[in-house]
mmCIF file of C-alpha atoms in Angstrom:
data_model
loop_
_atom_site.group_PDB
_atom_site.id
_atom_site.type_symbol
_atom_site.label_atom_id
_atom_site.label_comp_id
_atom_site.label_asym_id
_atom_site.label_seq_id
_atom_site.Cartn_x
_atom_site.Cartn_y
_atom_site.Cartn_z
ATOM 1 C CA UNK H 1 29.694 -73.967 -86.112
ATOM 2 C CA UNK H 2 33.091 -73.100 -88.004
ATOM 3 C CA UNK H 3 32.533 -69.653 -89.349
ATOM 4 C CA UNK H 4 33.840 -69.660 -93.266
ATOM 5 C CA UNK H 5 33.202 -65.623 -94.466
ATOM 6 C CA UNK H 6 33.931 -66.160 -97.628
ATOM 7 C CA UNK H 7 32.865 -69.231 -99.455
ATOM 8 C CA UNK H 8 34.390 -68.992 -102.788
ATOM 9 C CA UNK H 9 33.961 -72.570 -103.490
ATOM 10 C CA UNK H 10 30.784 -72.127 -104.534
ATOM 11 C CA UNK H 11 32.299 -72.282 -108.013
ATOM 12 C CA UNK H 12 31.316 -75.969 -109.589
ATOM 13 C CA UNK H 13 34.029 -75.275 -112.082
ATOM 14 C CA UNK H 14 37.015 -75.438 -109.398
ATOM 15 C CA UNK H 15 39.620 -77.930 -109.983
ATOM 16 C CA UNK H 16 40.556 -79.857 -106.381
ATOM 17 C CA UNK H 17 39.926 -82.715 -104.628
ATOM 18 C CA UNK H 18 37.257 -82.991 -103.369
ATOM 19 C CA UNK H 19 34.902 -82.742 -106.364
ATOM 20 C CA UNK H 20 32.255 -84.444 -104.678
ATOM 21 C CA UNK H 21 32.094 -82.210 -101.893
ATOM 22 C CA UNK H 22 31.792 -78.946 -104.493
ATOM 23 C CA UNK H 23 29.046 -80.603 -106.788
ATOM 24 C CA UNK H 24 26.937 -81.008 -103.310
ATOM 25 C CA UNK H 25 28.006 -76.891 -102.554
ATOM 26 C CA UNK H 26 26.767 -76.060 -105.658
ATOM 27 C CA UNK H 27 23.785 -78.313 -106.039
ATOM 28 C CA UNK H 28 22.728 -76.431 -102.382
ATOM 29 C CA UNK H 29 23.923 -73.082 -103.829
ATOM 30 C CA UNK H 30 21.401 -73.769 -106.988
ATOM 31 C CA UNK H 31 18.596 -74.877 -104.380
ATOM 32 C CA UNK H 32 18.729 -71.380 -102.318
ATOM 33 C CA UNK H 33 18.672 -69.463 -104.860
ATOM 34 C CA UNK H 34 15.811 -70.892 -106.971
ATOM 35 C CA UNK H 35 13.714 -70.628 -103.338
ATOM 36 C CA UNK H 36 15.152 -66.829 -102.991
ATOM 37 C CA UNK H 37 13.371 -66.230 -106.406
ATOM 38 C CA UNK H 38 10.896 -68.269 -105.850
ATOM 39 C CA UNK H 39 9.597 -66.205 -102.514
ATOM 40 C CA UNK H 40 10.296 -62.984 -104.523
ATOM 41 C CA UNK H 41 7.972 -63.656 -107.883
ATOM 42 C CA UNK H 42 5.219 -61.617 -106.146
ATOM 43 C CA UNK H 43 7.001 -58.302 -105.982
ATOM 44 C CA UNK H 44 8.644 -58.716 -109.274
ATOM 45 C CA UNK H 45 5.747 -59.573 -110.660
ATOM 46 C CA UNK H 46 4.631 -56.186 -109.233
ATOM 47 C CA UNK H 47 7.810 -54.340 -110.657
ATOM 48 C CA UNK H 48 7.413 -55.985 -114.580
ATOM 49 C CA UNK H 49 3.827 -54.627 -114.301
ATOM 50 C CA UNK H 50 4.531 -51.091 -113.308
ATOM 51 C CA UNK H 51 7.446 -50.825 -115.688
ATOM 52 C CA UNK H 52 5.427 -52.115 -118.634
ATOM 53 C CA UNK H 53 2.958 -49.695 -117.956
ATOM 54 C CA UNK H 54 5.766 -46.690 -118.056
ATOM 55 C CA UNK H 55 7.486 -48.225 -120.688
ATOM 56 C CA UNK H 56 3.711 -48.752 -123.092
ATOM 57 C CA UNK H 57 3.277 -45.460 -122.168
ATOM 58 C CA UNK H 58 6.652 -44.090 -123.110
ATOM 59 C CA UNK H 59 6.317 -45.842 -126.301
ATOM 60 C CA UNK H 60 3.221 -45.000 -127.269
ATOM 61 C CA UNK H 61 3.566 -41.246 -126.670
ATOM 62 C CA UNK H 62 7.131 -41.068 -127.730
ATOM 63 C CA UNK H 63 8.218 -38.818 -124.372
ATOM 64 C CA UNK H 64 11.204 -39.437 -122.066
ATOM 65 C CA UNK H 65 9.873 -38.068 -118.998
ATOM 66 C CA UNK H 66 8.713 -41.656 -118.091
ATOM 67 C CA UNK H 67 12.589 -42.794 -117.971
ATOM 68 C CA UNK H 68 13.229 -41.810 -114.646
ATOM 69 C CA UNK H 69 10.261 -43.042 -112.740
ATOM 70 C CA UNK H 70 10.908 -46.506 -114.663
ATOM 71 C CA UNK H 71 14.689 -46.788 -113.205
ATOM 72 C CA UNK H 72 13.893 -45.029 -109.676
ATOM 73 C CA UNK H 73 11.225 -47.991 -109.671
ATOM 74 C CA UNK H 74 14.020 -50.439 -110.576
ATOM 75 C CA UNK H 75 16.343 -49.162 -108.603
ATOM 76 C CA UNK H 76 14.151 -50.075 -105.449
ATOM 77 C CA UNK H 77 12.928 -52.980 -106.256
ATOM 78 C CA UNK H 78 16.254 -54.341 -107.083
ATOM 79 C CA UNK H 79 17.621 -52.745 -103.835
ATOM 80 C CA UNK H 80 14.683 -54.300 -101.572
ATOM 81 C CA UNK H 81 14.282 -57.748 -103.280
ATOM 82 C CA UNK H 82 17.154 -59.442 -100.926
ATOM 83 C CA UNK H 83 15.381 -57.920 -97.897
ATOM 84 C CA UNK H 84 11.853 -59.795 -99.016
ATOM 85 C CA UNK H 85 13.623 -62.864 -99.288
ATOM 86 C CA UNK H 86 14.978 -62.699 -96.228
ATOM 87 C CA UNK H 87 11.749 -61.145 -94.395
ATOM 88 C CA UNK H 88 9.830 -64.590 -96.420
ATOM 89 C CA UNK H 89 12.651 -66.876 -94.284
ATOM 90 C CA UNK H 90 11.720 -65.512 -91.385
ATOM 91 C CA UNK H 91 8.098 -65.641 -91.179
ATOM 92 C CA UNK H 92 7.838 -68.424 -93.026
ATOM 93 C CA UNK H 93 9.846 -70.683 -90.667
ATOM 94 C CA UNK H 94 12.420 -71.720 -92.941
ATOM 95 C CA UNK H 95 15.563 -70.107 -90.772
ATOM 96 C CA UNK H 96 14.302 -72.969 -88.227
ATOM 97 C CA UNK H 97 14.292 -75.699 -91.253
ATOM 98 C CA UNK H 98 17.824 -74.434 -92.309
ATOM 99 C CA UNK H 99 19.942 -73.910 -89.369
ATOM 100 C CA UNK H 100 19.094 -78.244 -88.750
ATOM 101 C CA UNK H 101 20.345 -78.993 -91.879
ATOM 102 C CA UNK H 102 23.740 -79.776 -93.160
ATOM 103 C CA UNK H 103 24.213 -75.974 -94.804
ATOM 104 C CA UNK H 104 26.118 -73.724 -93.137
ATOM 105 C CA UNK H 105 24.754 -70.048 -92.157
ATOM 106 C CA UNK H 106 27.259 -68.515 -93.752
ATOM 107 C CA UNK H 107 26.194 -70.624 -97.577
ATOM 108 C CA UNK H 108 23.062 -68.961 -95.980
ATOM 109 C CA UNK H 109 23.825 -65.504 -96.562
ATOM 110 C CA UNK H 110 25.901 -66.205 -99.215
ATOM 111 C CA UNK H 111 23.545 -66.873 -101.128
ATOM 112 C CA UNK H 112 21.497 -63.973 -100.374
ATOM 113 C CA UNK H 113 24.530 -61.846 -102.415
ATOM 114 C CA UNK H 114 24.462 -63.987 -105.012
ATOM 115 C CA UNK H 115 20.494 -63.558 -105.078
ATOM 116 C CA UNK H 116 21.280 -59.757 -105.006
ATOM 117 C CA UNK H 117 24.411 -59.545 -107.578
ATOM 118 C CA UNK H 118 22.055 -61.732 -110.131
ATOM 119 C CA UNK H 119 18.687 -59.171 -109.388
ATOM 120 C CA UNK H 120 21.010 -55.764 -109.493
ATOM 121 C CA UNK H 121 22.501 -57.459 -113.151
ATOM 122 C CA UNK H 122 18.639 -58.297 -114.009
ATOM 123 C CA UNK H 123 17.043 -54.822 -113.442
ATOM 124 C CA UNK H 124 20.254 -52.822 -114.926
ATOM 125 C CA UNK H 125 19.677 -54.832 -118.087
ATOM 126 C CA UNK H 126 15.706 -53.624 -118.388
ATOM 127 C CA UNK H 127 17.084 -50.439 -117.113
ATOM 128 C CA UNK H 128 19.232 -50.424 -121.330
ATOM 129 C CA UNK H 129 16.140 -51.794 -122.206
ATOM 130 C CA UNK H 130 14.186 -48.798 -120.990
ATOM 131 C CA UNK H 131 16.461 -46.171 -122.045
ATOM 132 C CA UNK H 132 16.398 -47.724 -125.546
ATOM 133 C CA UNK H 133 12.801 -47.799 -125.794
ATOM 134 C CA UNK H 134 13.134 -44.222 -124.868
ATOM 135 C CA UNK H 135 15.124 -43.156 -127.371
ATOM 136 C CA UNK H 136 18.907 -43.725 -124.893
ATOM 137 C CA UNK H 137 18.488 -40.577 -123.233
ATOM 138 C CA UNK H 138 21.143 -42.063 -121.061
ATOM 139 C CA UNK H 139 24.405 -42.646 -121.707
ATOM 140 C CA UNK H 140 25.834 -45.996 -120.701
ATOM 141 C CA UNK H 141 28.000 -44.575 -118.251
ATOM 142 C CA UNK H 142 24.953 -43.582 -115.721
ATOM 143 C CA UNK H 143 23.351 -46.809 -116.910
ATOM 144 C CA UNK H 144 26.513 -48.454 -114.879
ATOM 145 C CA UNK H 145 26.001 -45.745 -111.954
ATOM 146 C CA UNK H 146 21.977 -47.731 -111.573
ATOM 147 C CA UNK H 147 24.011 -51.405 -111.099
ATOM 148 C CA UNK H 148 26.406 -49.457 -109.108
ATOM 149 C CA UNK H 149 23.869 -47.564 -107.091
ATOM 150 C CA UNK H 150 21.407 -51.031 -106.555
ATOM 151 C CA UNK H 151 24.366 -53.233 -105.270
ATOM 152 C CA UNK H 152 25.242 -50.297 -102.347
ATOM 153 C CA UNK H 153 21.757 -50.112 -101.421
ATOM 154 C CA UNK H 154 21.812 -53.588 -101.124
ATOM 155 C CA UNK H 155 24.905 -53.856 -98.904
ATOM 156 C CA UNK H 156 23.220 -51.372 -96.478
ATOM 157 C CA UNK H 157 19.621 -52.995 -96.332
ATOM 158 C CA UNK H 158 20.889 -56.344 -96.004
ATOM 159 C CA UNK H 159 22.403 -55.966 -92.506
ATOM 160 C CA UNK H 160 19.437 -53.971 -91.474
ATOM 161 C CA UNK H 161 17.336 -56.561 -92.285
ATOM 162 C CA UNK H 162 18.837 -58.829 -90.279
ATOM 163 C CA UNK H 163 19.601 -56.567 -87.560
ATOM 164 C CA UNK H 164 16.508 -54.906 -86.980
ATOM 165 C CA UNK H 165 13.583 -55.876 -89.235
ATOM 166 C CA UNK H 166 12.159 -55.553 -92.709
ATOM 167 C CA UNK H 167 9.991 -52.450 -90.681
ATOM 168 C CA UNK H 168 13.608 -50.672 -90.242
ATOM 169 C CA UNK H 169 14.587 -51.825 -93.827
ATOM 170 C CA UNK H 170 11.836 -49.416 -95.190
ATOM 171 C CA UNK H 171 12.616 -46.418 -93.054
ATOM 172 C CA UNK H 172 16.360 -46.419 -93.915
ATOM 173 C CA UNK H 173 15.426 -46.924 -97.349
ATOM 174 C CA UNK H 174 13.189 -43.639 -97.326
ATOM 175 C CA UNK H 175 15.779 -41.688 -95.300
ATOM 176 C CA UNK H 176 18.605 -42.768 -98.089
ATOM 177 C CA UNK H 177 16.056 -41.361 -100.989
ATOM 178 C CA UNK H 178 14.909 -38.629 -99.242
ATOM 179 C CA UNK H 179 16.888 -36.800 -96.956
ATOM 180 C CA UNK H 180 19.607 -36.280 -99.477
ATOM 181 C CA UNK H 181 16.672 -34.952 -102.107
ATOM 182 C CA UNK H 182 15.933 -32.258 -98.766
ATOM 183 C CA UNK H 183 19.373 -31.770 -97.925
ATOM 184 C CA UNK H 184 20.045 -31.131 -101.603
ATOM 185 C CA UNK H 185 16.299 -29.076 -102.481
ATOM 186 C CA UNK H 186 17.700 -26.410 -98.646
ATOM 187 C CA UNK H 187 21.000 -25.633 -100.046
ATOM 188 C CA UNK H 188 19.988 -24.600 -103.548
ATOM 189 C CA UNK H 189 17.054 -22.623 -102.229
ATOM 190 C CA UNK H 190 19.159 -20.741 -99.648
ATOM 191 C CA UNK H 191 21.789 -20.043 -102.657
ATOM 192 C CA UNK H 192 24.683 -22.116 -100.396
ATOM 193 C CA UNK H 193 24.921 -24.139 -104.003
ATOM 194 C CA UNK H 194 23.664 -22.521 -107.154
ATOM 195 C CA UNK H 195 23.343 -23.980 -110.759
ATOM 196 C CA UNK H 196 26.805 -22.800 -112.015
ATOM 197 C CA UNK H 197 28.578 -24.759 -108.739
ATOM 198 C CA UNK H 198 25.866 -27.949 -110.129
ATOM 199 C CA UNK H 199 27.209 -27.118 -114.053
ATOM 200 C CA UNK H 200 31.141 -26.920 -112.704
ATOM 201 C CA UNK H 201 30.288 -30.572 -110.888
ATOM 202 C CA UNK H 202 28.632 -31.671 -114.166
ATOM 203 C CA UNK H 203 31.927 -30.690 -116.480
ATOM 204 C CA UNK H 204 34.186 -32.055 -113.572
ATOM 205 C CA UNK H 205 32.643 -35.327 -114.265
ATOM 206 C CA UNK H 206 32.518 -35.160 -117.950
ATOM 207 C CA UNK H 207 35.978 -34.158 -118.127
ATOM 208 C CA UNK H 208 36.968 -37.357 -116.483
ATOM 209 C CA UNK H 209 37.954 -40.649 -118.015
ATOM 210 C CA UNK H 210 34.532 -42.785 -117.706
ATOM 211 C CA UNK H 211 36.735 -45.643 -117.107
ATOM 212 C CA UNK H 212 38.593 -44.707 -114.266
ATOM 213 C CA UNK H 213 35.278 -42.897 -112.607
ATOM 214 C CA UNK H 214 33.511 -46.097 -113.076
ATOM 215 C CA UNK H 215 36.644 -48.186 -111.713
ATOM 216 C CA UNK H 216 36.418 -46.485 -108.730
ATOM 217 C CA UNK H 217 32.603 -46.573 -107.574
ATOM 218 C CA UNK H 218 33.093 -50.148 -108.535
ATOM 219 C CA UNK H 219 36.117 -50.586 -106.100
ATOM 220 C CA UNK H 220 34.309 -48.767 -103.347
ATOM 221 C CA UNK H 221 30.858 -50.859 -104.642
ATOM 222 C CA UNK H 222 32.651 -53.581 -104.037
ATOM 223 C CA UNK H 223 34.433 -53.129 -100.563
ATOM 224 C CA UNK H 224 31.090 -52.420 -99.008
ATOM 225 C CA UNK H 225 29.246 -55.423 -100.694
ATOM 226 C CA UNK H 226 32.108 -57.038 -98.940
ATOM 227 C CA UNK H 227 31.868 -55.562 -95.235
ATOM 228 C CA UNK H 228 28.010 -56.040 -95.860
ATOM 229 C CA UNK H 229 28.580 -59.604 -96.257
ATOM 230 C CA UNK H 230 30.808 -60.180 -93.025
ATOM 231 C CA UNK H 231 28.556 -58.112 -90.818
ATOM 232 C CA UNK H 232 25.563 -59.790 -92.076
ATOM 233 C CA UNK H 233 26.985 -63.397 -91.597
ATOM 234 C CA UNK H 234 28.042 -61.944 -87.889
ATOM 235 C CA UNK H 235 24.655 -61.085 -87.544
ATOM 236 C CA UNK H 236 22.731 -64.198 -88.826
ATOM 237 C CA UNK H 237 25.177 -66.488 -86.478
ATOM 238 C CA UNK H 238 24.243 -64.600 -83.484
ATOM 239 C CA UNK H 239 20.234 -65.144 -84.500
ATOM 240 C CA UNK H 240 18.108 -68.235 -82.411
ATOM 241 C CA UNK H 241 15.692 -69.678 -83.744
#
């Protein structure tokens, strides 16, 4: 199998010779993805339930407090939905169906980022859609830090996934939410950190330029969706099935 990391000619739109063999790359591309959504409609079925729910309820009742449940529940599901498509190929048989076929593992996986970049873009737009229903208690600068913050949760869980299980996927997934919460909830009760060192953090960030603070947790974003990628197309080569 010749490995290929990066398969950027996935784009129909690039101009080369061999047109032919890109309209076939992207008619496959289009065919993995529709199945990665279509083994996913159960859970986000799930996740448009709960968050209409929150979001009647915020309406209704005109209170904010239902804002961050609603994006901590996007967040996750956003996060975990590349993992359950994934989890679906392997139970389901169709790793066995795929590695016989023309497609290359590596189109495999690829596709699972594109699956992810498409579901982190989908739940940051209901996340504006929540915060305006809410009365945009947010400002679009942390609304950024939720598309940010589902696309590095991604890059981690991915690997797992394949690595060690969907099981693993959930601990590590806990351990990232919680242990920081614990870590964070010990400090301030044994007065190491107090609320003026949290309001000097606070004006730190305010003070600086939004665009360069959002430039840069894209960068980084970015460089681990990256390493994600190439350790998770490592991985998947090394699988039997």
């Amino acid at each position: 199998i010749r490995l290929n990391p990066l398969p950027w000619r996935i784009s129909c739109f690039t101009a080369s010779r061999g047109k032919g063999k890109e309209r076939k790359v992207c008619k496959h591309m289009k065919g993995l993805l529709y199945k990665d959504f279509a083994s996913t409609k159960r859970e986000t079925c799930i996740c448009a339930l709960m968050c209409v729910i929150f979001l009647a309820f915020a309406v209704v009742t005109g209170s904010q407090s239902v804002l961050a449940p609603t994006i901590g529940i996007m967040i996750a599901f956003g996060a975990m939905s590349p993992t359950y498509s994934l989890q679906y190929d392997k139970t389901s048989g169709w790793n066995r169906f795929i590695s016989a076929s023309p497609i290359s593992r590596n189109k495999v996986i690829f596709s699972k980022y594109v699956f992810g970049l498409v579901d982190a873009a989908v739940f940051t737009l209901l996340t504006m859609l929540a915060n305006v229903l809410t009365g945009n208690a947010l400002s679009y600068l942390w609304l950024s830090a939720v598309l940010l913050l589902i696309l590095a949760l991604q890059a981690i869980m991915l690997p797992v996934c394949l690595k060690l299980g969907q099981n693993a996927v959930a601990v590590i997934f806990m351990l990232l939410v919680f242990v920081p919460i614990g870590i964070g909830a010990v400090l301030y009760k044994t007065g190491i950190i107090d609320k003026a060192f949290l309001d000097s953090i606070s004006a730190a960030a305010a003070a600086a330029s939004p665009v360069l603070l959002f430039g840069m947790l894209a960068v980084a974003a970015a460089l681990l969706y990256v390493i994600s990628y190439l350790l998770s197309c490592r991985f998947f080569q090394k699988q039997e099935f």
